[in-house]
Every structure is written in structure tokens, then in C-alpha cells.
PDB file of C-alpha atoms in Angstrom:
ATOM      1  CA  MET R   1      97.802 113.814 105.432  1.00 90.00           C
ATOM      2  CA  LYS R   2     101.654 114.968 105.661  1.00 94.00           C
ATOM      3  CA  LEU R   3     103.646 113.480 103.215  1.00 96.00           C
ATOM      4  CA  GLY R   4     107.202 113.909 104.579  1.00 97.00           C
ATOM      5  CA  LYS R   5     109.335 116.287 106.760  1.00 97.00           C
ATOM      6  CA  ASN R   6     111.123 119.000 105.092  1.00 97.00           C
ATOM      7  CA  LYS R   7     114.901 118.645 104.229  1.00 97.00           C
ATOM      8  CA  GLN R   8     116.170 120.201 107.600  1.00 97.00           C
ATOM      9  CA  GLU R   9     113.996 118.119 109.677  1.00 97.00           C
ATOM     10  CA  ARG R  10     114.924 114.611 108.120  1.00 97.00           C
ATOM     11  CA  SER R  11     118.709 115.653 108.333  1.00 97.00           C
ATOM     12  CA  ILE R  12     118.310 116.222 112.045  1.00 97.00           C
ATOM     13  CA  GLU R  13     116.516 113.197 112.834  1.00 97.00           C
ATOM     14  CA  ILE R  14     118.570 110.782 110.431  1.00 97.00           C
ATOM     15  CA  ASN R  15     121.496 112.190 112.183  1.00 96.00           C
ATOM     16  CA  ARG R  16     120.056 111.673 115.529  1.00 96.00           C
ATOM     17  CA  LEU R  17     119.338 108.032 114.501  1.00 96.00           C
ATOM     18  CA  LEU R  18     122.512 106.887 112.834  1.00 94.00           C
ATOM     19  CA  PRO R  19     124.818 106.493 115.618  1.00 92.00           C
ATOM     20  CA  GLN R  20     122.140 104.606 117.478  1.00 90.00           C
ATOM     21  CA  GLY R  21     122.039 100.746 117.494  1.00 83.00           C
ATOM     22  CA  SER R  22     119.125  98.487 117.590  1.00 90.00           C
ATOM     23  CA  LYS R  23     118.296  95.195 118.992  1.00 90.00           C
ATOM     24  CA  GLU R  24     116.527  94.541 115.840  1.00 95.00           C
ATOM     25  CA  THR R  25     118.640  94.297 112.384  1.00 96.00           C
ATOM     26  CA  TYR R  26     118.073  93.601 108.894  1.00 97.00           C
ATOM     27  CA  ASN R  27     120.069  91.844 106.180  1.00 96.00           C
ATOM     28  CA  LEU R  28     119.870  93.918 102.988  1.00 95.00           C
ATOM     29  CA  GLN R  29     120.865  92.219  99.778  1.00 91.00           C
ATOM     30  CA  ILE R  30     123.340  94.913  98.004  1.00 88.00           C
ATOM     31  CA  ASN R  31     124.197  92.919  94.986  1.00 82.00           C
ATOM     32  CA  GLU R  32     123.793  89.528  93.547  1.00 78.00           C
ATOM     33  CA  THR R  33     125.762  87.759  96.108  1.00 84.00           C
ATOM     34  CA  ASP R  34     126.183  89.983  99.194  1.00 90.00           C
ATOM     35  CA  PHE R  35     124.203  91.401 101.999  1.00 95.00           C
ATOM     36  CA  GLU R  36     124.914  94.025 104.694  1.00 96.00           C
ATOM     37  CA  THR R  37     123.222  94.241 108.149  1.00 96.00           C
ATOM     38  CA  TYR R  38     121.531  97.355 109.108  1.00 97.00           C
ATOM     39  CA  SER R  39     119.923  98.418 112.444  1.00 97.00           C
ATOM     40  CA  VAL R  40     116.065  98.874 112.225  1.00 97.00           C
ATOM     41  CA  HIS R  41     114.900 102.023 113.328  1.00 97.00           C
ATOM     42  CA  HIS R  42     111.204 103.423 113.861  1.00 97.00           C
ATOM     43  CA  VAL R  43     110.161 106.801 112.449  1.00 98.00           C
ATOM     44  CA  GLU R  44     106.635 108.522 112.331  1.00 98.00           C
ATOM     45  CA  LEU R  45     104.546 107.709 109.245  1.00 98.00           C
ATOM     46  CA  ASP R  46     104.825 111.287 107.948  1.00 97.00           C
ATOM     47  CA  PHE R  47     108.691 111.464 108.242  1.00 98.00           C
ATOM     48  CA  PRO R  48     109.707 110.039 104.930  1.00 98.00           C
ATOM     49  CA  LYS R  49     109.437 111.203 101.536  1.00 98.00           C
ATOM     50  CA  TYR R  50     108.426 108.810  98.137  1.00 98.00           C
ATOM     51  CA  ARG R  51     111.548 108.608  95.618  1.00 97.00           C
ATOM     52  CA  ILE R  52     110.129 110.599  92.470  1.00 97.00           C
ATOM     53  CA  THR R  53     112.777 108.682  90.261  1.00 93.00           C
ATOM     54  CA  ASN R  54     111.143 105.536  91.295  1.00 90.00           C
ATOM     55  CA  THR R  55     111.521 103.081  88.140  1.00 91.00           C
ATOM     56  CA  ARG R  56     108.153 101.385  89.114  1.00 90.00           C
ATOM     57  CA  THR R  57     106.305 104.694  88.309  1.00 94.00           C
ATOM     58  CA  LYS R  58     107.940 106.405  85.485  1.00 94.00           C
ATOM     59  CA  PHE R  59     105.630 105.596  82.699  1.00 95.00           C
ATOM     60  CA  ASP R  60     102.672 106.180  85.247  1.00 95.00           C
ATOM     61  CA  GLN R  61     104.346 109.863  85.578  1.00 96.00           C
ATOM     62  CA  VAL R  62     104.248 110.117  81.709  1.00 94.00           C
ATOM     63  CA  PHE R  63     100.500 109.610  81.919  1.00 93.00           C
ATOM     64  CA  TYR R  64      99.709 112.075  84.746  1.00 95.00           C
ATOM     65  CA  ILE R  65     101.538 114.798  83.068  1.00 94.00           C
ATOM     66  CA  LYS R  66      99.433 114.220  79.982  1.00 91.00           C
ATOM     67  CA  ASN R  67      96.309 114.092  81.680  1.00 90.00           C
ATOM     68  CA  ASN R  68      96.863 117.026  83.742  1.00 92.00           C
ATOM     69  CA  LYS R  69      97.201 119.881  81.342  1.00 87.00           C
ATOM     70  CA  HIS R  70      98.225 122.390  83.672  1.00 90.00           C
ATOM     71  CA  ILE R  71     101.624 121.299  84.610  1.00 92.00           C
ATOM     72  CA  ASP R  72     104.612 121.030  82.530  1.00 90.00           C
ATOM     73  CA  SER R  73     106.970 118.013  81.525  1.00 90.00           C
ATOM     74  CA  GLU R  74     109.443 118.949  84.425  1.00 93.00           C
ATOM     75  CA  PHE R  75     106.807 118.728  86.968  1.00 96.00           C
ATOM     76  CA  PHE R  76     108.414 115.779  88.611  1.00 96.00           C
ATOM     77  CA  SER R  77     112.037 117.207  88.851  1.00 94.00           C
ATOM     78  CA  ASP R  78     111.613 118.952  92.107  1.00 94.00           C
ATOM     79  CA  HIS R  79     111.346 115.797  94.647  1.00 95.00           C
ATOM     80  CA  GLU R  80     110.646 118.304  97.440  1.00 97.00           C
ATOM     81  CA  ARG R  81     107.737 119.906  96.370  1.00 96.00           C
ATOM     82  CA  LEU R  82     104.342 118.892  98.178  1.00 96.00           C
ATOM     83  CA  ASP R  83     102.429 118.887  94.921  1.00 96.00           C
ATOM     84  CA  VAL R  84     104.763 116.581  93.713  1.00 97.00           C
ATOM     85  CA  GLN R  85     104.824 114.261  96.817  1.00 98.00           C
ATOM     86  CA  GLU R  86     100.911 114.646  96.448  1.00 97.00           C
ATOM     87  CA  ALA R  87     101.089 113.511  92.826  1.00 97.00           C
ATOM     88  CA  GLN R  88     103.218 110.626  93.395  1.00 98.00           C
ATOM     89  CA  HIS R  89     101.150 109.338  96.251  1.00 98.00           C
ATOM     90  CA  ASN R  90      98.168 109.349  93.642  1.00 96.00           C
ATOM     91  CA  ILE R  91     100.111 107.344  91.367  1.00 96.00           C
ATOM     92  CA  LEU R  92     101.246 104.952  93.914  1.00 96.00           C
ATOM     93  CA  LYS R  93      97.355 104.300  94.927  1.00 94.00           C
ATOM     94  CA  ASP R  94      96.976 102.884  91.455  1.00 90.00           C
ATOM     95  CA  VAL R  95     100.101 100.861  91.344  1.00 90.00           C
ATOM     96  CA  TYR R  96      99.782  99.289  95.077  1.00 92.00           C
ATOM     97  CA  ARG R  97      96.250  97.612  94.141  1.00 86.00           C
ATOM     98  CA  LYS R  98      97.932  95.196  92.056  1.00 80.00           C
ATOM     99  CA  LYS R  99      98.817  91.802  93.395  1.00 76.00           C
ATOM    100  CA  GLY R 100      96.564  92.282  96.475  1.00 86.00           C
ATOM    101  CA  LEU R 101      99.319  94.451  98.246  1.00 90.00           C
ATOM    102  CA  TYR R 102      96.655  96.697  99.865  1.00 94.00           C
ATOM    103  CA  ASN R 103      94.297  94.109 100.842  1.00 94.00           C
ATOM    104  CA  ARG R 104      97.036  92.350 102.604  1.00 93.00           C
ATOM    105  CA  PHE R 105      97.641  95.377 104.583  1.00 96.00           C
ATOM    106  CA  LYS R 106      93.992  96.108 105.099  1.00 95.00           C
ATOM    107  CA  SER R 107      93.222  92.941 106.489  1.00 95.00           C
ATOM    108  CA  LYS R 108      95.715  93.834 109.570  1.00 93.00           C
ATOM    109  CA  VAL R 109      98.752  91.997 108.530  1.00 93.00           C
ATOM    110  CA  LYS R 110     101.664  93.779 110.492  1.00 94.00           C
ATOM    111  CA  GLN R 111     104.814  95.411 108.823  1.00 95.00           C
ATOM    112  CA  ASP R 112     107.470  92.848 108.545  1.00 93.00           C
ATOM    113  CA  ASP R 113     110.509  93.930 106.437  1.00 95.00           C
ATOM    114  CA  PRO R 114     111.634  97.503 106.777  1.00 97.00           C
ATOM    115  CA  LEU R 115     111.433 100.290 104.313  1.00 97.00           C
ATOM    116  CA  VAL R 116     114.660 100.995 102.802  1.00 97.00           C
ATOM    117  CA  MET R 117     115.372 104.809 103.259  1.00 98.00           C
ATOM    118  CA  ALA R 118     118.213 106.795 101.728  1.00 98.00           C
ATOM    119  CA  ILE R 119     120.256 109.008 103.985  1.00 98.00           C
ATOM    120  CA  ASP R 120     118.526 112.092 102.614  1.00 97.00           C
ATOM    121  CA  GLY R 121     115.019 110.667 104.051  1.00 98.00           C
ATOM    122  CA  PHE R 122     113.586 109.447 100.634  1.00 98.00           C
ATOM    123  CA  ILE R 123     112.609 105.801 100.271  1.00 97.00           C
ATOM    124  CA  ILE R 124     114.251 103.786  97.819  1.00 96.00           C
ATOM    125  CA  SER R 125     112.285 100.536  98.441  1.00 94.00           C
ATOM    126  CA  GLY R 126     109.132 100.477 100.004  1.00 94.00           C
ATOM    127  CA  ASN R 127     107.062 103.158  98.454  1.00 96.00           C
ATOM    128  CA  ARG R 128     103.873 101.060  97.836  1.00 95.00           C
ATOM    129  CA  ARG R 129     103.515 100.199 101.332  1.00 96.00           C
ATOM    130  CA  LEU R 130     104.395 103.547 102.715  1.00 98.00           C
ATOM    131  CA  ALA R 131     101.412 105.025 100.506  1.00 98.00           C
ATOM    132  CA  ILE R 132      99.175 102.055 101.663  1.00 98.00           C
ATOM    133  CA  PHE R 133     100.165 102.767 105.391  1.00 98.00           C
ATOM    134  CA  ARG R 134      99.300 106.249 104.702  1.00 98.00           C
ATOM    135  CA  ASP R 135      95.849 105.686 103.166  1.00 98.00           C
ATOM    136  CA  LEU R 136      94.839 103.094 106.042  1.00 98.00           C
ATOM    137  CA  VAL R 137      95.848 105.407 108.690  1.00 97.00           C
ATOM    138  CA  GLU R 138      93.782 108.396 107.009  1.00 97.00           C
ATOM    139  CA  SER R 139      91.034 106.119 106.543  1.00 96.00           C
ATOM    140  CA  ASP R 140      90.677 104.813 109.962  1.00 96.00           C
ATOM    141  CA  SER R 141      93.248 106.100 112.221  1.00 95.00           C
ATOM    142  CA  ARG R 142      92.111 104.262 115.530  1.00 95.00           C
ATOM    143  CA  ASN R 143      92.002 100.824 113.732  1.00 96.00           C
ATOM    144  CA  TYR R 144      95.484 101.187 112.051  1.00 97.00           C
ATOM    145  CA  ASP R 145      97.041 103.161 115.200  1.00 96.00           C
ATOM    146  CA  TYR R 146      99.958 100.811 114.841  1.00 96.00           C
ATOM    147  CA  LEU R 147     101.133 101.879 111.676  1.00 97.00           C
ATOM    148  CA  LYS R 148     101.714 105.616 112.666  1.00 97.00           C
ATOM    149  CA  THR R 149     105.281 104.629 112.899  1.00 97.00           C
ATOM    150  CA  VAL R 150     106.927 102.382 110.451  1.00 98.00           C
ATOM    151  CA  LYS R 151     110.194 100.347 110.234  1.00 98.00           C
ATOM    152  CA  ILE R 152     112.953 101.774 108.335  1.00 98.00           C
ATOM    153  CA  ILE R 153     116.737 101.076 107.693  1.00 98.00           C
ATOM    154  CA  ILE R 154     119.088 103.693 106.606  1.00 98.00           C
ATOM    155  CA  TYR R 155     121.017 103.376 103.460  1.00 97.00           C
ATOM    156  CA  PRO R 156     124.010 105.557 103.595  1.00 97.00           C
ATOM    157  CA  TYR R 157     123.624 107.140 100.243  1.00 97.00           C
ATOM    158  CA  GLU R 158     121.500 109.941  98.717  1.00 97.00           C
ATOM    159  CA  VAL R 159     118.450 108.691  96.921  1.00 95.00           C
ATOM    160  CA  ASP R 160     119.428 109.442  93.416  1.00 91.00           C
ATOM    161  CA  SER R 161     123.333 108.017  93.957  1.00 94.00           C
ATOM    162  CA  LEU R 162     124.512 105.372  91.450  1.00 91.00           C
ATOM    163  CA  GLN R 163     124.712 103.132  94.839  1.00 93.00           C
ATOM    164  CA  ALA R 164     120.523 103.599  95.109  1.00 94.00           C
ATOM    165  CA  GLU R 165     120.013 102.988  91.577  1.00 91.00           C
ATOM    166  CA  LYS R 166     121.872  99.796  91.862  1.00 91.00           C
ATOM    167  CA  LEU R 167     120.065  98.901  94.961  1.00 92.00           C
ATOM    168  CA  GLU R 168     116.770  99.616  93.419  1.00 90.00           C
ATOM    169  CA  ALA R 169     117.593  97.280  90.715  1.00 86.00           C
ATOM    170  CA  ILE R 170     118.696  94.456  92.881  1.00 86.00           C
ATOM    171  CA  LEU R 171     115.665  94.962  94.730  1.00 82.00           C
ATOM    172  CA  GLU R 172     113.178  94.888  91.814  1.00 69.00           C
ATOM    173  CA  THR R 173     110.517  93.176  93.441  1.00 48.00           C
ATOM    174  CA  ASP R 174     108.851  93.926  96.470  1.00 45.00           C
ATOM    175  CA  GLU R 175     109.339  91.835  99.772  1.00 47.00           C
ATOM    176  CA  SER R 176     105.884  91.684 100.507  1.00 46.00           C
ATOM    177  CA  THR R 177     104.063  90.968  97.180  1.00 47.00           C
ATOM    178  CA  LYS R 178     106.174  90.050  94.218  1.00 53.00           C
ATOM    179  CA  LEU R 179     105.741  92.594  91.577  1.00 64.00           C
ATOM    180  CA  ASN R 180     108.279  93.098  88.847  1.00 79.00           C
ATOM    181  CA  PHE R 181     108.764  96.321  86.862  1.00 87.00           C
ATOM    182  CA  GLU R 182     106.767  96.829  83.894  1.00 92.00           C
ATOM    183  CA  TRP R 183     109.004  96.599  80.624  1.00 95.00           C
ATOM    184  CA  ILE R 184     108.267 100.153  79.331  1.00 96.00           C
ATOM    185  CA  ASN R 185     109.451 101.461  83.111  1.00 94.00           C
ATOM    186  CA  VAL R 186     112.834  99.554  82.660  1.00 95.00           C
ATOM    187  CA  ALA R 187     113.074 100.856  78.931  1.00 97.00           C
ATOM    188  CA  MET R 188     112.650 104.465  80.092  1.00 96.00           C
ATOM    189  CA  LYS R 189     115.310 104.024  82.785  1.00 95.00           C
ATOM    190  CA  PHE R 190     117.864 102.778  80.285  1.00 96.00           C
ATOM    191  CA  ILE R 191     116.851 105.894  77.844  1.00 97.00           C
ATOM    192  CA  ASP R 192     117.384 108.220  81.132  1.00 94.00           C
ATOM    193  CA  ILE R 193     120.678 106.749  81.835  1.00 95.00           C
ATOM    194  CA  MET R 194     122.114 106.975  78.160  1.00 96.00           C
ATOM    195  CA  LYS R 195     120.604 110.562  77.891  1.00 95.00           C
ATOM    196  CA  GLY R 196     122.438 111.528  81.461  1.00 91.00           C
ATOM    197  CA  SER R 197     125.784 110.038  80.261  1.00 93.00           C
ATOM    198  CA  THR R 198     128.210 112.120  78.619  1.00 93.00           C
ATOM    199  CA  ASP R 199     130.061 109.031  77.228  1.00 96.00           C
ATOM    200  CA  PRO R 200     127.762 106.344  75.958  1.00 96.00           C
ATOM    201  CA  ASP R 201     130.082 103.497  77.292  1.00 96.00           C
ATOM    202  CA  TYR R 202     129.420 105.201  80.955  1.00 95.00           C
ATOM    203  CA  GLY R 203     126.084 104.676  80.168  1.00 96.00           C
ATOM    204  CA  TYR R 204     126.197 101.082  79.103  1.00 97.00           C
ATOM    205  CA  ASP R 205     128.356 100.323  82.169  1.00 95.00           C
ATOM    206  CA  GLU R 206     125.760 101.648  84.572  1.00 93.00           C
ATOM    207  CA  ILE R 207     123.159  99.734  82.845  1.00 95.00           C
ATOM    208  CA  LEU R 208     125.180  96.364  82.571  1.00 94.00           C
ATOM    209  CA  SER R 209     126.201  97.042  86.411  1.00 90.00           C
ATOM    210  CA  ASN R 210     122.566  97.233  87.399  1.00 88.00           C
ATOM    211  CA  TYR R 211     120.765  94.914  85.089  1.00 89.00           C
ATOM    212  CA  SER R 212     123.131  92.160  83.844  1.00 83.00           C
ATOM    213  CA  ASN R 213     121.860  88.413  84.051  1.00 77.00           C
ATOM    214  CA  SER R 214     118.417  89.975  84.191  1.00 84.00           C
ATOM    215  CA  GLU R 215     115.324  89.269  82.227  1.00 89.00           C
ATOM    216  CA  TYR R 216     116.268  92.355  80.141  1.00 92.00           C
ATOM    217  CA  ILE R 217     119.875  91.620  79.247  1.00 92.00           C
ATOM    218  CA  LYS R 218     120.530  87.856  79.006  1.00 90.00           C
ATOM    219  CA  LEU R 219     123.518  87.590  76.912  1.00 91.00           C
ATOM    220  CA  LYS R 220     127.107  87.276  77.954  1.00 89.00           C
ATOM    221  CA  ARG R 221     129.263  89.177  75.446  1.00 93.00           C
ATOM    222  CA  ARG R 222     129.292  92.870  75.784  1.00 94.00           C
ATOM    223  CA  ASP R 223     128.537  93.826  72.166  1.00 94.00           C
ATOM    224  CA  LYS R 224     125.590  91.469  72.246  1.00 95.00           C
ATOM    225  CA  GLN R 225     124.619  93.020  75.656  1.00 96.00           C
ATOM    226  CA  ILE R 226     124.691  96.527  74.365  1.00 96.00           C
ATOM    227  CA  GLY R 227     122.551  95.499  71.313  1.00 95.00           C
ATOM    228  CA  GLU R 228     120.130  94.251  74.028  1.00 96.00           C
ATOM    229  CA  ILE R 229     119.946  97.480  75.739  1.00 97.00           C
ATOM    230  CA  ASP R 230     119.543  99.377  72.371  1.00 97.00           C
ATOM    231  CA  MET R 231     116.758  97.217  71.489  1.00 97.00           C
ATOM    232  CA  TRP R 232     114.902  97.994  74.720  1.00 97.00           C
ATOM    233  CA  ILE R 233     115.833 101.631  74.054  1.00 98.00           C
ATOM    234  CA  ASP R 234     114.261 101.611  70.605  1.00 97.00           C
ATOM    235  CA  ALA R 235     111.147  99.842  71.902  1.00 97.00           C
ATOM    236  CA  GLY R 236     110.567 102.443  74.575  1.00 97.00           C
ATOM    237  CA  ASN R 237     111.232 105.261  72.267  1.00 97.00           C
ATOM    238  CA  ASN R 238     108.525 103.743  69.876  1.00 96.00           C
ATOM    239  CA  ALA R 239     105.882 103.279  72.793  1.00 96.00           C
ATOM    240  CA  LEU R 240     106.770 106.785  74.319  1.00 95.00           C
ATOM    241  CA  ARG R 241     106.121 108.300  70.575  1.00 93.00           C
ATOM    242  CA  LEU R 242     102.732 106.612  70.112  1.00 93.00           C
ATOM    243  CA  VAL R 243     101.696 107.813  73.769  1.00 91.00           C
ATOM    244  CA  GLU R 244     102.871 111.566  72.922  1.00 87.00           C
ATOM    245  CA  SER R 245     100.785 111.458  69.725  1.00 86.00           C
ATOM    246  CA  GLU R 246      97.819 109.807  71.885  1.00 82.00           C
ATOM    247  CA  GLN R 247      97.597 106.764  69.585  1.00 81.00           C
ATOM    248  CA  MET R 248      97.820 104.213  72.316  1.00 87.00           C
ATOM    249  CA  GLU R 249      96.828 103.941  76.027  1.00 87.00           C
ATOM    250  CA  LYS R 250      98.748 102.693  78.963  1.00 90.00           C
ATOM    251  CA  GLU R 251      97.697  99.150  79.180  1.00 90.00           C
ATOM    252  CA  ASP R 252      97.831  98.597  75.843  1.00 89.00           C
ATOM    253  CA  ILE R 253     101.652  99.258  75.590  1.00 93.00           C
ATOM    254  CA  ILE R 254     102.156  97.476  78.959  1.00 93.00           C
ATOM    255  CA  LEU R 255     100.417  94.216  77.677  1.00 90.00           C
ATOM    256  CA  GLN R 256     102.536  94.149  74.197  1.00 91.00           C
ATOM    257  CA  ARG R 257     105.850  93.862  75.793  1.00 93.00           C
ATOM    258  CA  GLN R 258     106.671  91.048  73.242  1.00 92.00           C
ATOM    259  CA  VAL R 259     105.223  92.800  70.119  1.00 92.00           C
ATOM    260  CA  PHE R 260     107.351  95.909  70.999  1.00 95.00           C
ATOM    261  CA  LYS R 261     110.503  94.204  71.562  1.00 95.00           C
ATOM    262  CA  ASP R 262     110.109  92.227  68.273  1.00 94.00           C
ATOM    263  CA  TRP R 263     109.480  95.310  66.589  1.00 94.00           C
ATOM    264  CA  ALA R 264     112.812  97.031  67.843  1.00 95.00           C
ATOM    265  CA  LYS R 265     114.701  93.780  67.296  1.00 94.00           C
ATOM    266  CA  ASN R 266     113.448  93.336  63.926  1.00 93.00           C
ATOM    267  CA  SER R 267     113.886  96.950  62.721  1.00 93.00           C
ATOM    268  CA  ARG R 268     117.414  97.042  63.851  1.00 91.00           C
ATOM    269  CA  SER R 269     117.941  93.949  61.425  1.00 89.00           C
ATOM    270  CA  PHE R 270     117.099  96.338  58.446  1.00 87.00           C
ATOM    271  CA  SER R 271     119.822  99.014  59.404  1.00 76.00           C
ATOM    272  CA  GLY R 272     121.572  98.404  56.216  1.00 78.00           C
ATOM    273  CA  SER R 273     118.373  99.553  54.193  1.00 83.00           C
ATOM    274  CA  HIS R 274     117.033 102.773  55.274  1.00 87.00           C
ATOM    275  CA  VAL R 275     114.107 102.393  52.879  1.00 90.00           C
ATOM    276  CA  ILE R 276     113.103  98.809  54.046  1.00 88.00           C
ATOM    277  CA  LYS R 277     113.397  99.897  57.642  1.00 90.00           C
ATOM    278  CA  GLU R 278     111.172 102.680  57.391  1.00 91.00           C
ATOM    279  CA  ILE R 279     108.493 100.562  55.492  1.00 90.00           C
ATOM    280  CA  TYR R 280     108.807  97.795  58.236  1.00 91.00           C
ATOM    281  CA  ASP R 281     108.660 100.482  60.929  1.00 91.00           C
ATOM    282  CA  ARG R 282     105.104 101.836  59.401  1.00 92.00           C
ATOM    283  CA  VAL R 283     103.944  98.249  58.907  1.00 90.00           C
ATOM    284  CA  ALA R 284     104.840  97.430  62.378  1.00 90.00           C
ATOM    285  CA  GLU R 285     103.095 100.518  63.877  1.00 91.00           C
ATOM    286  CA  ILE R 286      99.982  99.845  62.274  1.00 89.00           C
ATOM    287  CA  ILE R 287      99.884  96.102  63.499  1.00 87.00           C
ATOM    288  CA  ILE R 288     100.696  97.340  67.139  1.00 88.00           C
ATOM    289  CA  LYS R 289      98.035  99.969  67.158  1.00 88.00           C
ATOM    290  CA  THR R 290      95.392  97.340  65.825  1.00 85.00           C
ATOM    291  CA  ASP R 291      92.693  96.316  68.251  1.00 78.00           C
ATOM    292  CA  SER R 292      93.838  92.880  69.676  1.00 70.00           C
ATOM    293  CA  SER R 293      90.192  91.782  69.180  1.00 68.00           C
ATOM    294  CA  ASP R 294      90.560  92.173  65.240  1.00 66.00           C
ATOM    295  CA  ILE R 295      93.623  89.950  65.057  1.00 66.00           C
ATOM    296  CA  GLY R 296      94.162  88.340  68.532  1.00 61.00           C
ATOM    297  CA  ASP R 297      97.470  86.761  69.103  1.00 61.00           C
ATOM    298  CA  ARG R 298      98.445  87.031  65.381  1.00 70.00           C
ATOM    299  CA  LYS R 299     100.209  90.245  66.152  1.00 74.00           C
ATOM    300  CA  TYR R 300     103.124  88.086  67.125  1.00 67.00           C
ATOM    301  CA  LYS R 301     103.013  86.453  63.826  1.00 74.00           C
ATOM    302  CA  TYR R 302     102.681  89.299  61.564  1.00 74.00           C
ATOM    303  CA  ILE R 303     105.332  91.368  63.425  1.00 78.00           C
ATOM    304  CA  ASN R 304     107.825  88.907  62.544  1.00 77.00           C
ATOM    305  CA  GLN R 305     106.574  87.712  59.219  1.00 70.00           C
ATOM    306  CA  PHE R 306     107.247  90.641  57.064  1.00 62.00           C
TER     307      PHE R 306
END
């Protein structure tokens, strides 16, 4: 299975396609209220590459590195490498099983909405569907012959541009089968943005531009919004620390969104007393690591009772 043409081949084909019009067009939502119309093109299934900085798979990449001791922490930094694309494909195979997306296309439902491809040939939106199409063709080339070419639109920005980041946040749910980002993936995105910003205000501005009025940032005043961002960053860092120390598994963290959120929120309220904050953090960590079968939904009660 070929997982994308090389950079030069992609560039040549994209430059050939861009001037061409198309009878078929697609209205792409580019912000909360506006849409832009793009021509729909057809490319070979092996043409595009996966977006490695895909928010949906950030946490899965952490576990991929953790479970493959022979690779280093910077493994996913080179998006062009074949082994990186192969790793991302394997991650997507686990992700696309959720919400029945794989079974839908396995039953020979045709592609409706195009994949959204950046101008450098990486898929911004539709990575799960692309992985499914490739696996179906690989499993039965004759039966799924119609998937050997896929519909795409070309978004006129590079895959890791601010414009692509904004678009990904707008298109948080897949058109085919709704599946919101897991909370830990969004928290990790916030962490990455703040780490990559030379000025914290620029980082907050980028996050607010992409996620204000979402389920993660609900308040209206900027100082309150920054508090929400910092809370999710703290929750994400707590989760990643427990993963790094091999004290919690992936699903346990994903399923305890509210408990991690409450831990971070409550901990910040003790900022005036370092000792009390440290005691609370230790107690909260014990609670969150405790097997749910032992205390059930009382975790929510205990984490907020201290």
C-alpha cells in the first residue's frame, strides 16, 4: 500500500489541478458563519498524505511512541517519512472503528463529501475516511475499485499553517459520522500552541480564535477564557504525567474527562496556599487512579469534596 506521493510529485499535480475548474463544487465552512466554494477534483487513492499533526490522534501518538521503545519522542516530527505515514495509518485504523464509520463504507456507501487537502498534499479533514478507503481497496481491490480515486478540494494553505489549524477546529466533527475530538487531544493542542508561542498572549489569541464558543471555552470575558484554557492545560499535563509514569492507561484517561477537569479547576483555586494545593493534588491523583469498580461514580463527589 502506497501512503502518498513524494513532495515533488504532489506539487506538480496540485499545480496542474489548481487552474482547472470543475462542474462539481463544495461549500467549505471556513469560520463560524462563512463558507467558501471550492472545485472538487479527483486524485488517485495513493496521492495524498496523512496530516501528522491531526488533533484527533495526538494522544494516540503518545501511546504509539510509548509502546514502540525503538523510536524516539521526535518520531512524528518528519511528516514525509514513510514509516511515520505507516504509523499514522495504523493509528487511524484504531480510530476509524468508532461510530461505525468503517462499517458504513465497507457496506459500499460511496464517498459524498470530498476530503479537504492542503496545498502541500496533506489531508486536513478526512484522514479517517482516507485510511478506510485504502484498507478496503487493499482487502478487496476488485470489489472496491471505485475507491481507487477519491474526491478532494484543495485548501490554499499549507497543512500546518494557522489557517489550516483554524479550519481543523471548525471541522471538528467528521461530515460522515460525528465524532468529536477527545478532551485530552484538545488539551494537548492547547499545550502545544502555548509552548510554541514566544508571547503567551499570542498563544491565547490563537486558541481563542479557534476554540471560543466551543465546549472547551464557554465564558465571554477574556480573563475568564484564559482561566479555562489554563485549566485544560493543567488537566492535560496531569494526564500526560500519569501516562509517562505508566500509572494510567489511555481509555481510563479519556473516560475521566470531568474528573481531570475538576482536579485542575479545584487545584487552581488553592493557588494562594502551596501546601494545601500540594496536598489536594496528591489526594486527587489517588482518587483518579483508583479503579472505578471500587468507588464508582463517587470519584466526582470525592474530587470536589476536599
